[in-house]
Short mmCIF file of C-alpha atoms and ligand atoms in Angstrom, two decimals:
data_model
loop_
_atom_site.label_atom_id
_atom_site.label_comp_id
_atom_site.label_asym_id
_atom_site.label_seq_id
_atom_site.Cartn_x
_atom_site.Cartn_y
_atom_site.Cartn_z
CA MET A 1 -8.72 -8.28 34.97
CA ASN A 2 -7.29 -12.24 34.15
CA ILE A 3 -3.63 -12.58 34.58
CA ASN A 4 -3.51 -15.72 32.74
CA LYS A 5 -1.11 -15.11 29.81
CA ILE A 6 -1.11 -17.03 27.08
CA ILE A 7 0.86 -17.44 23.70
CA ILE A 8 -0.58 -16.45 20.51
CA ALA A 9 0.99 -17.94 17.12
CA ILE A 10 0.61 -16.25 13.83
CA ASP A 11 1.62 -17.64 10.67
CA GLY A 12 0.56 -16.96 7.03
CA PHE A 13 1.89 -16.15 3.73
CA SER A 14 3.91 -12.80 3.22
CA SER A 15 2.47 -9.74 3.27
CA THR A 16 -1.13 -10.75 5.05
CA GLY A 17 -0.76 -8.05 7.50
CA LYS A 18 0.51 -10.64 10.24
CA SER A 19 2.62 -7.76 11.88
CA THR A 20 0.12 -5.33 11.80
CA ILE A 21 -2.59 -7.14 13.49
CA ALA A 22 0.35 -8.66 15.95
CA LYS A 23 1.67 -5.20 17.17
CA GLN A 24 -2.20 -4.20 18.03
CA LEU A 25 -2.89 -7.65 19.89
CA ALA A 26 0.79 -6.93 22.00
CA LYS A 27 -0.22 -3.42 22.53
CA GLN A 28 -3.73 -4.21 23.94
CA LEU A 29 -2.75 -6.94 25.88
CA ASN A 30 0.37 -5.79 27.02
CA TYR A 31 2.23 -8.61 25.69
CA ILE A 32 5.60 -8.89 23.96
CA TYR A 33 5.80 -8.85 20.17
CA VAL A 34 8.16 -10.76 18.02
CA ASP A 35 8.77 -10.56 14.66
CA THR A 36 10.45 -13.88 13.64
CA GLY A 37 10.67 -12.86 9.80
CA ALA A 38 12.97 -9.96 10.98
CA MET A 39 15.19 -12.77 12.66
CA TYR A 40 15.38 -14.73 9.15
CA ARG A 41 15.91 -11.38 7.32
CA ALA A 42 18.86 -10.41 9.78
CA VAL A 43 20.84 -13.45 9.21
CA THR A 44 20.16 -13.16 5.37
CA LEU A 45 21.75 -9.49 5.64
CA TYR A 46 24.77 -10.84 7.42
CA ALA A 47 25.09 -13.48 4.54
CA MET A 48 25.00 -11.14 1.82
CA ARG A 49 27.20 -8.69 3.51
CA LYS A 50 29.63 -11.88 4.11
CA ASN A 51 29.07 -12.50 0.28
CA TYR A 52 27.49 -16.22 1.35
CA VAL A 53 24.35 -15.37 -0.94
CA SER A 54 23.38 -13.70 -4.10
CA ASP A 55 20.93 -14.28 -6.82
CA ASP A 56 22.81 -17.41 -8.20
CA LYS A 57 24.68 -18.81 -5.06
CA LEU A 58 24.02 -20.11 -1.47
CA LEU A 59 27.33 -20.76 0.27
CA THR A 60 25.63 -23.08 2.99
CA ASP A 61 28.67 -24.54 4.57
CA GLN A 62 30.72 -21.21 5.09
CA LEU A 63 27.06 -19.54 6.32
CA ILE A 64 26.54 -22.58 9.00
CA ASN A 65 30.17 -22.33 10.08
CA ASP A 66 29.96 -18.64 11.13
CA LEU A 67 26.44 -18.90 12.58
CA GLU A 68 28.04 -18.49 16.07
CA ASN A 69 28.97 -15.11 15.39
CA ILE A 70 25.46 -13.90 14.38
CA LYS A 71 24.13 -12.34 17.47
CA LEU A 72 20.70 -11.29 17.50
CA SER A 73 18.20 -9.10 19.57
CA PHE A 74 15.35 -6.84 19.76
CA LEU A 75 15.35 -3.32 21.57
CA PHE A 76 12.24 -1.55 22.14
CA ASN A 77 11.73 1.76 20.41
CA SER A 78 9.43 3.85 22.59
CA ASN A 79 8.72 6.29 19.86
CA LEU A 80 7.84 3.89 17.49
CA GLY A 81 6.01 1.43 20.03
CA PHE A 82 7.23 -1.70 18.64
CA ALA A 83 10.74 -3.45 18.91
CA GLU A 84 13.52 -3.02 16.47
CA MET A 85 16.04 -5.73 15.21
CA TYR A 86 19.79 -5.43 15.97
CA LEU A 87 22.46 -7.55 14.32
CA ASN A 88 25.73 -7.78 16.39
CA ASN A 89 24.48 -4.79 17.99
CA GLU A 90 23.79 -2.73 14.64
CA ASN A 91 20.20 -1.48 14.11
CA VAL A 92 19.27 -3.04 11.07
CA GLU A 93 15.62 -2.63 10.96
CA ARG A 94 15.31 -0.51 7.99
CA GLU A 95 17.97 -2.42 6.03
CA ILE A 96 16.19 -5.61 6.37
CA ARG A 97 13.07 -4.82 4.96
CA THR A 98 14.62 -3.87 1.48
CA ILE A 99 13.34 -5.86 -1.89
CA GLU A 100 17.25 -6.83 -1.99
CA VAL A 101 17.01 -9.02 1.61
CA SER A 102 13.24 -10.03 0.48
CA LYS A 103 14.46 -11.71 -2.75
CA LEU A 104 16.99 -13.40 -0.87
CA VAL A 105 15.22 -14.51 2.61
CA SER A 106 13.48 -17.72 1.57
CA LYS A 107 16.59 -19.00 0.34
CA VAL A 108 18.32 -18.41 3.69
CA SER A 109 15.64 -19.93 5.46
CA THR A 110 15.68 -23.16 3.99
CA ILE A 111 18.73 -24.34 5.68
CA PRO A 112 18.07 -26.43 8.87
CA GLU A 113 20.87 -25.27 10.78
CA VAL A 114 19.66 -21.36 10.36
CA ARG A 115 16.27 -22.70 11.48
CA ARG A 116 17.48 -24.48 14.63
CA LYS A 117 19.38 -21.68 15.85
CA LEU A 118 16.61 -19.31 15.38
CA VAL A 119 13.86 -21.49 16.68
CA LEU A 120 15.46 -22.07 19.66
CA GLU A 121 16.12 -18.45 20.27
CA GLN A 122 12.26 -17.89 19.93
CA GLN A 123 11.40 -20.64 22.25
CA LYS A 124 13.57 -19.24 24.62
CA MET A 125 11.49 -15.95 24.23
CA GLY A 126 8.10 -17.62 25.06
CA THR A 127 9.14 -19.34 28.52
CA GLU A 128 6.95 -16.55 30.37
CA LYS A 129 4.27 -16.43 27.65
CA GLY A 130 2.43 -13.03 27.00
CA ILE A 131 3.77 -13.11 23.71
CA VAL A 132 2.38 -12.68 20.06
CA MET A 133 4.64 -14.22 17.68
CA ASP A 134 4.54 -13.92 13.86
CA GLY A 135 6.29 -16.06 11.17
CA ARG A 136 5.77 -19.21 9.05
CA ASP A 137 6.29 -22.13 11.58
CA ILE A 138 5.18 -20.49 15.11
CA GLY A 139 2.06 -22.78 15.67
CA THR A 140 3.64 -25.93 13.78
CA VAL A 141 7.11 -25.81 15.07
CA VAL A 142 7.91 -22.85 17.59
CA PHE A 143 4.99 -23.42 19.88
CA PRO A 144 2.95 -26.14 18.93
CA ASN A 145 0.92 -25.80 22.04
CA ALA A 146 0.39 -22.03 21.70
CA GLU A 147 -3.00 -21.48 23.33
CA LEU A 148 -4.11 -19.44 20.21
CA LYS A 149 -2.98 -20.33 16.66
CA LEU A 150 -3.97 -17.76 13.60
CA PHE A 151 -3.26 -18.55 9.84
CA MET A 152 -3.54 -15.26 7.68
CA THR A 153 -4.27 -15.62 4.16
CA ALA A 154 -4.99 -12.76 1.16
CA SER A 155 -4.87 -12.92 -2.49
CA ALA A 156 -1.16 -12.32 -4.09
CA ASP A 157 -2.25 -9.06 -5.61
CA LYS A 158 -4.10 -7.48 -2.62
CA ARG A 159 -0.63 -8.67 -0.44
CA ALA A 160 1.58 -7.40 -3.27
CA THR A 161 -0.36 -3.92 -3.38
CA ARG A 162 0.17 -3.38 0.14
CA ARG A 163 3.62 -4.27 0.09
CA TYR A 164 4.29 -2.08 -2.98
CA LYS A 165 2.46 0.79 -0.91
CA GLU A 166 4.99 0.24 2.08
CA LEU A 167 8.22 0.21 -0.15
CA LEU A 168 7.04 3.47 -1.93
CA ASP A 169 6.30 5.25 1.41
CA ARG A 170 9.79 4.21 2.32
CA GLY A 171 11.17 5.88 -0.59
CA ASP A 172 12.41 2.61 -1.96
CA LYS A 173 12.65 2.55 -6.09
CA VAL A 174 10.45 -0.76 -6.78
CA ASN A 175 7.56 -1.87 -9.71
CA TYR A 176 4.82 -3.32 -9.01
CA GLU A 177 5.60 -6.46 -11.24
CA GLU A 178 8.81 -7.08 -9.21
CA VAL A 179 6.98 -6.84 -5.57
CA LEU A 180 4.18 -9.24 -7.11
CA PHE A 181 6.91 -11.81 -8.26
CA ASN A 182 8.85 -11.61 -5.01
CA VAL A 183 5.50 -12.28 -3.06
CA GLN A 184 4.63 -15.30 -5.17
CA GLU A 185 8.24 -16.64 -5.22
CA ARG A 186 8.46 -16.20 -1.19
CA ASP A 187 5.24 -18.34 -0.86
CA ARG A 188 6.05 -21.06 -3.51
CA ILE A 189 9.83 -21.48 -1.50
CA ASP A 190 8.20 -21.31 2.19
CA SER A 191 5.29 -23.66 1.28
CA THR A 192 7.72 -26.06 -0.09
CA ARG A 193 10.79 -26.22 1.64
CA LYS A 194 11.67 -29.45 3.30
CA ASP A 195 12.16 -28.08 7.03
CA SER A 196 9.09 -26.71 8.60
CA PRO A 197 7.41 -25.54 5.43
CA LEU A 198 4.55 -22.98 5.89
CA VAL A 199 1.29 -25.13 6.49
CA LYS A 200 -1.80 -24.38 8.55
CA ALA A 201 -1.74 -25.83 11.99
CA ASP A 202 -4.78 -28.25 12.31
CA ASP A 203 -6.11 -26.11 15.50
CA ALA A 204 -5.18 -22.61 13.82
CA VAL A 205 -8.18 -20.51 12.96
CA GLU A 206 -7.78 -19.00 9.34
CA PHE A 207 -8.63 -15.53 8.54
CA ASP A 208 -8.70 -14.47 4.94
CA ASN A 209 -8.28 -10.72 5.01
CA SER A 210 -8.55 -10.04 1.26
CA ASP A 211 -11.49 -8.07 1.75
CA MET A 212 -11.74 -7.70 5.59
CA GLY A 213 -10.83 -4.25 7.43
CA LEU A 214 -8.66 -4.07 10.03
CA GLU A 215 -11.06 -3.29 12.88
CA GLU A 216 -13.36 -5.99 12.12
CA GLN A 217 -10.17 -8.33 11.75
CA PHE A 218 -9.16 -7.34 15.04
CA GLU A 219 -12.05 -7.65 16.82
CA ARG A 220 -12.63 -11.07 15.71
CA ILE A 221 -9.38 -12.00 16.73
CA MET A 222 -9.97 -10.22 20.64
CA SER A 223 -12.60 -12.53 21.00
CA LEU A 224 -10.67 -15.52 20.35
CA VAL A 225 -8.26 -14.43 22.66
CA ASN A 226 -10.55 -14.24 25.59
CA ASP A 227 -12.04 -17.20 24.88
CA ARG A 228 -8.64 -18.74 25.56
CA VAL A 229 -7.85 -16.61 28.27
CA LYS A 230 -10.76 -17.28 30.70
O1 DC B 301 7.35 -12.28 7.71
P1 DC B 301 8.21 -11.97 6.83
O2 DC B 301 7.92 -11.62 5.25
O3 DC B 301 9.28 -10.47 6.97
O4 DC B 301 9.42 -12.83 6.46
C1 DC B 301 10.59 -13.29 5.52
C2 DC B 301 11.03 -14.57 5.36
O5 DC B 301 11.35 -15.19 6.49
C3 DC B 301 9.85 -15.49 4.79
O6 DC B 301 9.61 -15.33 3.51
C4 DC B 301 10.26 -16.65 5.12
C5 DC B 301 11.25 -16.59 6.53
N1 DC B 301 10.59 -17.09 7.56
C6 DC B 301 10.59 -18.22 7.91
O7 DC B 301 10.94 -18.84 7.27
N2 DC B 301 10.05 -18.52 9.03
C7 DC B 301 9.54 -17.59 9.75
N3 DC B 301 9.10 -18.06 11.34
C8 DC B 301 9.41 -16.52 9.68
C9 DC B 301 9.81 -15.93 8.29
#
């Protein structure tokens, strides 16, 4: 078996199945999986609890001054098979996935100081390689030298349908239009922000999985991985 470990950077629009494929890759390769969206969501949850952010406000300076009090960590849950997000030692894995957090996270993610803090933490996690990281700026900013970069896309309707089902399965009360609007609005904010907007890295391989099954997608990506590891 080849012992060369690489960095796999997965970027793309919201709900394109990045985390599903990233978890599967990490399991197959025995790599660490890092969900950077969870980190931005945890900072957003903190800001919501402190009343720094709501639908019509963002107290940027207050949040920046409080950033040093935000401690983020991932703890592996062997029952689930992936790491859960902790905010100041509290498991927030469930709370960060609510539609309320989804509605505000793109706004908080535009703050350069927030990005700088999280990017530094993400870069530290990759020093040993053997990592699969997903987000919006992994191949462009966090690991511009990653050995394999993937860029995931899918139609807004397909993505909203997936997210809607996920939320219903969790027992959340949402309507489809609200979820579709959130997906489109986050794409808009994530792609147009000044600091590290969501763009495809020149050397990223694009996957439109609107109509591609998970198995086919995984096989194609594994063959790219095997090429890079050689
Ligand atoms: O992957 P996700 O949908 O859980 O991410 C939530 C939000 O976090 C996303 O809409 C934008 C932000 N984000 C970011 O700005 N940069 C990243 N690397 C990851 C997420």
